[in-house]
Amino acid sequence: MSSSSVVPLVPAAVLGLSALTYKLTWLDDARTSALPSLLNTCMRASKKNPNPSLTSIPSLDDTLCARLAFFKEVTESRAGFGAFCVFAAIVVPYLLRVSYVASSPNYRPSPLPSIALPLLASMLTSISTLLLGRGLGLFIPSIITILYTVTALTKSRSQGIPPLPAPAAAIYGANLVTFISTILLALQLSASSPSEARARIHNSFLAPYIGKDVATQIPLVTSLLSDFFPIVVALPLLVLGLRSVSRPKNEAEATATMKGYLAEEIAYCFERTWSYYRQVGLFCAAAHMYGVVRMFRGFVYDKAPLTSSVTLLLLLATTIGASLLSIVAVDHLTARRDAIDEECSTAIARAPAGNPGVEDNFWVLFILGLICGPALPACLRFAVEEERNGWKGRRAWRMAVAKK
């Protein structure tokens, strides 16, 4: 079976896992009295006891009620907080990868599918988006996998075009998207009660721009601002960063773009990216192991029950982890095979930036994945790919300069 025929099976497997997660957390009778009823309870409470002194935004009340109740259930035990750490340890490298793909000039001919990747992934940081969408947000990882496969197949067709470095503005924009989307998880934990959360919103810098009359007349808008806040943040940053990204359609345009870089610039652009991958991988490995230890102590020593919120986080972490590993598989299956691959491998082996004995060994990465979670092996593979692209990019730059 050829690689091209195997590629569609990867997003299909993640889609099946998303469907299983949706069934276990939303459709089964055992779970029907948990997450869906939480939403119904919040909505009934806001309609039954309207309190104009709190806020004039009913939809935002419902969102805060569901969000805070969810995280209160998650963080009230060691096991719940451990599940949250495991979830965060997988979301961070996931956001980083799709943000870097969006900022990369090597995905052609259209950047639109790749831009949608971080916008969708940032929605995973808003648990209320997953819940208030009646559980349909659980399919976001599979949608991302499908879009990523499309962009990877597009990239694989651009034979003969040397890999280009992502401009500094695009990388910084991608880093900001990853950072801001990640800290939203912590911000959702910062409020101890719905009234405190409402007070913080009304005291924020947005308060003068959201009039009570407008909010009362258009509650849907305020609900969208709350649920899709990651997109509101991510989109301007991506647009500003991507304005500096040139996506050449042929080798001549790529060579012309390459000549605009200095030697130290083209080296630094690639080195910055793979160093970020390795740093994030190590950080998330530590967070994953910490979360596993917390869950073990919670379930074994504290005899904590497996609540619906913890179940949702663990299943969602499994789905996102599968999507992250599927991205690694798609990258491997759609990788461009160049005549200089052997020369590239020899050159990197002589002066590697990482550890080829670990990063190029499947079984070592497999064992690392079992111990440290999927984030570390995935980030190491992304770093290796970027390191190889950097060597090929520097070689193409030297050839382009020599032709002047």
CSV table of C-alpha atoms in Angstrom, one decimal, residues 62-386:
chain,number,residue,atom,x,y,z
A,62,ASP,CA,-25.0,30.8,31.4
A,63,THR,CA,-21.4,30.5,30.1
A,64,LEU,CA,-19.9,31.5,33.4
A,65,CYS,CA,-22.1,29.2,35.3
A,66,ALA,CA,-21.2,26.2,33.1
A,67,ARG,CA,-17.5,27.1,33.0
A,68,LEU,CA,-17.0,27.7,36.7
A,69,ALA,CA,-19.0,24.6,37.7
A,70,PHE,CA,-17.0,22.5,35.4
A,71,PHE,CA,-13.6,23.7,36.7
A,72,LYS,CA,-14.8,23.6,40.3
A,73,GLU,CA,-15.5,19.9,39.8
A,74,VAL,CA,-12.2,19.4,38.1
A,75,THR,CA,-10.0,21.2,40.6
A,76,GLU,CA,-11.6,20.0,43.8
A,77,SER,CA,-9.5,16.8,43.9
A,78,ARG,CA,-6.0,15.8,43.1
A,79,ALA,CA,-7.2,13.5,40.3
A,80,GLY,CA,-9.1,16.3,38.7
A,81,PHE,CA,-6.2,18.7,38.7
A,82,GLY,CA,-3.9,16.0,37.4
A,83,ALA,CA,-6.3,15.4,34.5
A,84,PHE,CA,-6.2,19.2,33.8
A,85,CYS,CA,-2.3,19.1,33.8
A,86,VAL,CA,-2.3,16.2,31.3
A,87,PHE,CA,-4.8,18.0,29.1
A,88,ALA,CA,-2.8,21.2,29.1
A,89,ALA,CA,0.4,19.3,28.4
A,90,ILE,CA,-1.1,18.1,25.2
A,91,VAL,CA,-2.9,21.2,24.1
A,92,VAL,CA,0.2,23.5,24.3
A,93,PRO,CA,2.4,21.6,21.7
A,94,TYR,CA,-0.7,21.1,19.6
A,95,LEU,CA,-1.3,24.9,19.5
A,96,LEU,CA,2.4,25.5,18.8
A,97,ARG,CA,2.5,23.1,15.8
A,98,VAL,CA,-0.6,24.4,14.1
A,99,SER,CA,0.4,28.0,14.7
A,100,TYR,CA,3.8,27.4,13.2
A,101,VAL,CA,2.2,25.7,10.2
A,102,ALA,CA,0.0,28.8,9.7
A,103,SER,CA,3.1,31.0,9.8
A,104,SER,CA,5.2,28.8,7.5
A,105,PRO,CA,5.8,29.9,3.9
A,106,ASN,CA,6.2,26.3,2.9
A,107,TYR,CA,2.5,25.4,2.7
A,108,ARG,CA,1.2,26.2,-0.8
A,109,PRO,CA,-0.7,27.4,-2.8
A,110,SER,CA,-3.3,28.7,-0.4
A,111,PRO,CA,-2.6,29.6,3.2
A,112,LEU,CA,-6.3,29.6,4.2
A,113,PRO,CA,-6.5,26.0,5.4
A,114,SER,CA,-3.4,26.4,7.5
A,115,ILE,CA,-4.7,29.7,9.0
A,116,ALA,CA,-7.9,27.9,10.1
A,117,LEU,CA,-5.7,25.4,12.2
A,118,PRO,CA,-4.7,27.7,15.1
A,119,LEU,CA,-8.1,29.4,15.1
A,120,LEU,CA,-9.8,26.0,15.6
A,121,ALA,CA,-7.2,24.8,18.0
A,122,SER,CA,-7.5,27.9,20.2
A,123,MET,CA,-11.1,27.0,20.7
A,124,LEU,CA,-10.0,23.9,22.6
A,125,THR,CA,-8.8,26.2,25.4
A,126,SER,CA,-12.4,27.3,26.1
A,127,ILE,CA,-14.1,24.3,27.7
A,128,SER,CA,-17.4,26.2,27.7
A,129,THR,CA,-17.2,26.3,23.9
A,130,LEU,CA,-17.1,22.5,23.9
A,131,LEU,CA,-19.9,22.2,26.3
A,132,LEU,CA,-22.3,25.0,25.1
A,133,GLY,CA,-21.9,23.6,21.6
A,134,ARG,CA,-23.8,20.6,22.8
A,135,GLY,CA,-20.7,18.6,22.6
A,136,LEU,CA,-20.0,19.2,18.9
A,137,GLY,CA,-16.8,21.0,19.8
A,138,LEU,CA,-15.4,17.5,20.6
A,139,PHE,CA,-15.0,17.0,16.9
A,140,ILE,CA,-12.5,20.0,16.6
A,141,PRO,CA,-9.4,17.8,16.8
A,142,SER,CA,-10.6,15.6,13.9
A,143,ILE,CA,-11.5,18.7,11.8
A,144,ILE,CA,-8.0,20.0,12.5
A,145,THR,CA,-6.5,16.7,11.4
A,146,ILE,CA,-8.4,16.8,8.1
A,147,LEU,CA,-7.3,20.4,7.4
A,148,TYR,CA,-3.7,19.6,8.3
A,149,THR,CA,-3.7,16.6,6.0
A,150,VAL,CA,-4.9,18.8,3.2
A,151,THR,CA,-2.2,21.4,3.8
A,152,ALA,CA,0.5,18.7,4.1
A,153,LEU,CA,-0.6,17.1,0.8
A,154,THR,CA,-0.4,20.6,-0.8
A,155,LYS,CA,3.1,21.0,0.5
A,156,SER,CA,4.2,17.6,-0.8
A,157,ARG,CA,3.3,18.6,-4.3
A,158,SER,CA,5.6,21.6,-4.3
A,159,GLN,CA,8.7,19.6,-5.4
A,160,GLY,CA,11.8,21.5,-6.4
A,161,ILE,CA,11.0,24.5,-4.2
A,162,PRO,CA,13.5,24.8,-1.3
A,163,PRO,CA,12.2,25.2,2.2
A,164,LEU,CA,12.0,28.8,3.3
A,165,PRO,CA,12.3,30.2,6.8
A,166,ALA,CA,9.3,31.7,8.5
A,167,PRO,CA,9.9,35.5,9.1
A,168,ALA,CA,10.4,36.7,12.6
A,169,ALA,CA,7.1,38.5,12.7
A,170,ALA,CA,5.2,35.4,11.8
A,171,ILE,CA,7.0,33.3,14.4
A,172,TYR,CA,6.4,35.9,17.2
A,173,GLY,CA,2.7,36.1,16.2
A,174,ALA,CA,2.4,32.3,16.4
A,175,ASN,CA,4.1,32.3,19.8
A,176,LEU,CA,1.7,34.9,21.1
A,177,VAL,CA,-1.3,32.9,19.8
A,178,THR,CA,0.0,29.8,21.6
A,179,PHE,CA,0.8,31.7,24.8
A,180,ILE,CA,-2.5,33.6,25.0
A,181,SER,CA,-4.6,30.6,24.1
A,182,THR,CA,-2.8,28.6,26.8
A,183,ILE,CA,-3.2,31.1,29.6
A,184,LEU,CA,-6.9,31.2,29.0
A,185,LEU,CA,-7.0,27.8,30.7
A,186,ALA,CA,-5.5,29.3,33.8
A,187,LEU,CA,-7.7,32.4,33.7
A,188,GLN,CA,-10.8,30.2,33.8
A,189,LEU,CA,-9.5,28.9,37.1
A,190,SER,CA,-8.8,32.3,38.6
A,191,ALA,CA,-12.4,33.2,39.6
A,192,SER,CA,-13.7,31.6,42.7
A,193,SER,CA,-17.4,32.4,42.1
A,194,PRO,CA,-19.7,33.6,39.3
A,195,SER,CA,-20.2,36.9,41.0
A,196,GLU,CA,-16.4,37.5,41.1
A,197,ALA,CA,-16.1,36.5,37.5
A,198,ARG,CA,-18.9,38.9,36.5
A,199,ALA,CA,-17.2,41.7,38.5
A,200,ARG,CA,-13.9,41.1,36.7
A,201,ILE,CA,-15.6,41.3,33.3
A,202,HIS,CA,-17.4,44.6,34.2
A,203,ASN,CA,-14.2,46.1,35.5
A,204,SER,CA,-12.2,45.1,32.5
A,205,PHE,CA,-11.1,47.5,29.8
A,206,LEU,CA,-13.9,46.3,27.6
A,207,ALA,CA,-16.6,47.5,29.9
A,208,PRO,CA,-17.0,51.0,28.5
A,209,TYR,CA,-17.3,49.6,25.0
A,210,ILE,CA,-20.1,47.1,25.8
A,211,GLY,CA,-23.2,49.0,26.8
A,212,LYS,CA,-25.8,47.3,28.9
A,213,ASP,CA,-28.6,48.2,26.4
A,214,VAL,CA,-26.7,46.7,23.5
A,215,ALA,CA,-25.7,43.7,25.5
A,216,THR,CA,-29.4,43.1,26.5
A,217,GLN,CA,-30.6,43.5,23.0
A,218,ILE,CA,-27.9,41.3,21.4
A,219,PRO,CA,-27.1,38.6,24.0
A,220,LEU,CA,-25.8,36.3,21.3
A,221,VAL,CA,-22.9,38.7,20.5
A,222,THR,CA,-21.7,38.7,24.1
A,223,SER,CA,-22.0,35.0,24.3
A,224,LEU,CA,-19.8,34.6,21.2
A,225,LEU,CA,-17.3,37.1,22.6
A,226,SER,CA,-17.0,34.9,25.6
A,227,ASP,CA,-16.9,31.5,23.9
A,228,PHE,CA,-14.8,32.5,20.9
A,229,PHE,CA,-12.5,34.9,22.7
A,230,PRO,CA,-9.4,32.9,21.7
A,231,ILE,CA,-10.3,33.5,18.0
A,232,VAL,CA,-10.8,37.2,18.7
A,233,VAL,CA,-7.2,37.3,20.0
A,234,ALA,CA,-5.6,34.9,17.6
A,235,LEU,CA,-7.0,36.3,14.3
A,236,PRO,CA,-5.4,39.8,14.5
A,237,LEU,CA,-2.1,38.3,15.6
A,238,LEU,CA,-2.1,35.8,12.7
A,239,VAL,CA,-3.1,38.4,10.2
A,240,LEU,CA,-0.3,40.8,11.3
A,241,GLY,CA,2.3,38.0,11.3
A,242,LEU,CA,1.2,36.4,8.0
A,243,ARG,CA,1.5,39.7,6.2
A,244,SER,CA,5.2,39.2,6.2
A,245,VAL,CA,5.0,35.7,4.9
A,246,SER,CA,5.8,35.2,1.2
A,247,ARG,CA,4.5,32.0,-0.4
A,248,PRO,CA,6.3,31.5,-3.7
A,249,LYS,CA,4.6,29.2,-6.2
A,250,ASN,CA,7.7,28.1,-8.1
A,251,GLU,CA,11.5,27.7,-7.7
A,252,ALA,CA,12.3,31.0,-9.3
A,253,GLU,CA,10.1,32.9,-6.8
A,254,ALA,CA,11.6,30.9,-4.0
A,255,THR,CA,15.1,31.7,-5.1
A,256,ALA,CA,14.3,35.4,-5.3
A,257,THR,CA,12.9,35.3,-1.8
A,258,MET,CA,15.9,33.4,-0.5
A,259,LYS,CA,18.3,36.0,-1.8
A,260,GLY,CA,16.6,38.6,0.5
A,261,TYR,CA,18.0,36.9,3.6
A,262,LEU,CA,21.4,37.3,5.1
A,263,ALA,CA,23.4,34.2,6.1
A,264,GLU,CA,22.8,34.6,9.8
A,265,GLU,CA,19.1,35.4,9.3
A,266,ILE,CA,18.3,32.2,7.4
A,267,ALA,CA,20.2,30.1,10.0
A,268,TYR,CA,18.6,31.8,12.9
A,269,CYS,CA,15.0,31.6,11.6
A,270,PHE,CA,15.2,27.8,11.4
A,271,GLU,CA,17.2,27.4,14.6
A,272,ARG,CA,14.7,29.5,16.6
A,273,THR,CA,11.8,27.2,15.5
A,274,TRP,CA,13.4,23.9,16.3
A,275,SER,CA,14.7,25.2,19.7
A,276,TYR,CA,11.1,26.2,20.6
A,277,TYR,CA,9.9,22.8,19.7
A,278,ARG,CA,12.4,21.1,22.0
A,279,GLN,CA,11.8,23.5,24.9
A,280,VAL,CA,8.0,23.1,24.7
A,281,GLY,CA,8.4,19.3,24.5
A,282,LEU,CA,10.5,19.1,27.7
A,283,PHE,CA,8.2,21.4,29.6
A,284,CYS,CA,5.1,19.5,28.6
A,285,ALA,CA,6.7,16.2,29.4
A,286,ALA,CA,7.3,17.5,33.0
A,287,ALA,CA,3.7,18.7,33.2
A,288,HIS,CA,2.4,15.4,31.9
A,289,MET,CA,4.3,13.3,34.4
A,290,TYR,CA,3.2,15.7,37.2
A,291,GLY,CA,-0.4,15.3,36.2
A,292,VAL,CA,-0.1,11.5,36.0
A,293,VAL,CA,1.3,11.4,39.6
A,294,ARG,CA,-1.5,13.6,40.8
A,295,MET,CA,-4.1,11.4,39.2
A,296,PHE,CA,-2.5,8.3,40.7
A,297,ARG,CA,-2.5,9.8,44.2
A,298,GLY,CA,-6.0,11.1,43.8
A,299,PHE,CA,-7.5,7.8,42.6
A,300,VAL,CA,-5.4,5.4,44.7
A,301,TYR,CA,-4.9,7.3,48.0
A,302,ASP,CA,-7.7,9.8,48.1
A,303,LYS,CA,-10.2,7.4,46.5
A,304,ALA,CA,-11.5,10.2,44.3
A,305,PRO,CA,-14.5,9.3,42.1
A,306,LEU,CA,-14.1,9.5,38.3
A,307,THR,CA,-16.4,12.5,37.7
A,308,SER,CA,-17.9,13.4,34.3
A,309,SER,CA,-15.7,16.5,34.1
A,310,VAL,CA,-12.5,14.5,34.6
A,311,THR,CA,-13.7,11.9,32.1
A,312,LEU,CA,-14.3,14.6,29.5
A,313,LEU,CA,-10.8,16.0,30.1
A,314,LEU,CA,-9.1,12.6,29.8
A,315,LEU,CA,-11.1,11.6,26.7
A,316,LEU,CA,-10.4,15.0,25.1
A,317,ALA,CA,-6.7,14.8,26.0
A,318,THR,CA,-6.7,11.3,24.3
A,319,THR,CA,-8.4,12.7,21.2
A,320,ILE,CA,-6.1,15.7,21.0
A,321,GLY,CA,-3.1,13.4,21.6
A,322,ALA,CA,-4.2,11.1,18.8
A,323,SER,CA,-4.6,14.2,16.5
A,324,LEU,CA,-1.1,15.3,17.5
A,325,LEU,CA,0.4,12.0,16.7
A,326,SER,CA,-1.6,11.8,13.5
A,327,ILE,CA,0.1,15.1,12.5
A,328,VAL,CA,3.5,13.4,13.0
A,329,ALA,CA,2.3,10.5,10.8
A,330,VAL,CA,1.0,12.7,8.1
A,331,ASP,CA,4.2,14.7,8.1
A,332,HIS,CA,6.2,11.4,7.6
A,333,LEU,CA,3.9,10.1,4.9
A,334,THR,CA,3.8,13.3,2.9
A,335,ALA,CA,7.5,14.3,3.4
A,336,ARG,CA,9.2,15.3,0.2
A,337,ARG,CA,11.9,12.9,-0.9
A,338,ASP,CA,14.8,14.9,-2.3
A,339,ALA,CA,18.0,13.7,-4.0
A,340,ILE,CA,20.0,15.4,-1.2
A,341,ASP,CA,18.3,13.6,1.7
A,342,GLU,CA,21.2,11.3,2.2
A,343,GLU,CA,23.7,14.2,2.1
A,344,CYS,CA,21.5,16.1,4.6
A,345,SER,CA,21.3,13.2,7.0
A,346,THR,CA,25.1,12.8,6.9
A,347,ALA,CA,25.7,16.4,7.5
A,348,ILE,CA,23.3,16.6,10.5
A,349,ALA,CA,24.8,13.4,12.0
A,350,ARG,CA,28.2,15.1,12.1
A,351,ALA,CA,27.0,18.1,14.0
A,352,PRO,CA,23.5,17.5,15.3
A,353,ALA,CA,21.5,20.1,17.2
A,354,GLY,CA,19.7,17.4,19.2
A,355,ASN,CA,20.3,13.7,19.9
A,356,PRO,CA,19.8,11.6,16.7
A,357,GLY,CA,19.9,8.4,18.7
A,358,VAL,CA,16.7,9.5,20.4
A,359,GLU,CA,14.9,11.6,17.9
A,360,ASP,CA,15.4,9.2,14.9
A,361,ASN,CA,14.7,6.0,16.8
A,362,PHE,CA,11.1,4.9,16.7
A,363,TRP,CA,11.3,2.6,19.8
A,364,VAL,CA,13.0,5.2,21.9
A,365,LEU,CA,10.3,7.7,21.0
A,366,PHE,CA,7.6,5.1,21.7
A,367,ILE,CA,9.0,4.5,25.2
A,368,LEU,CA,9.3,8.2,25.8
A,369,GLY,CA,5.6,8.6,24.7
A,370,LEU,CA,4.5,6.0,27.2
A,371,ILE,CA,6.4,7.7,30.1
A,372,CYS,CA,6.2,11.4,29.2
A,373,GLY,CA,3.1,11.6,27.1
A,374,PRO,CA,2.8,12.2,23.3
A,375,ALA,CA,3.9,15.8,23.4
A,376,LEU,CA,7.7,15.1,23.9
A,377,PRO,CA,8.1,12.6,21.0
A,378,ALA,CA,5.9,14.7,18.7
A,379,CYS,CA,7.9,17.9,19.5
A,380,LEU,CA,11.2,16.0,18.9
A,381,ARG,CA,10.0,14.9,15.5
A,382,PHE,CA,8.9,18.4,14.6
A,383,ALA,CA,12.3,19.7,15.7
A,384,VAL,CA,14.1,17.1,13.5
A,385,GLU,CA,12.0,18.1,10.5
A,386,GLU,CA,12.8,21.7,11.1
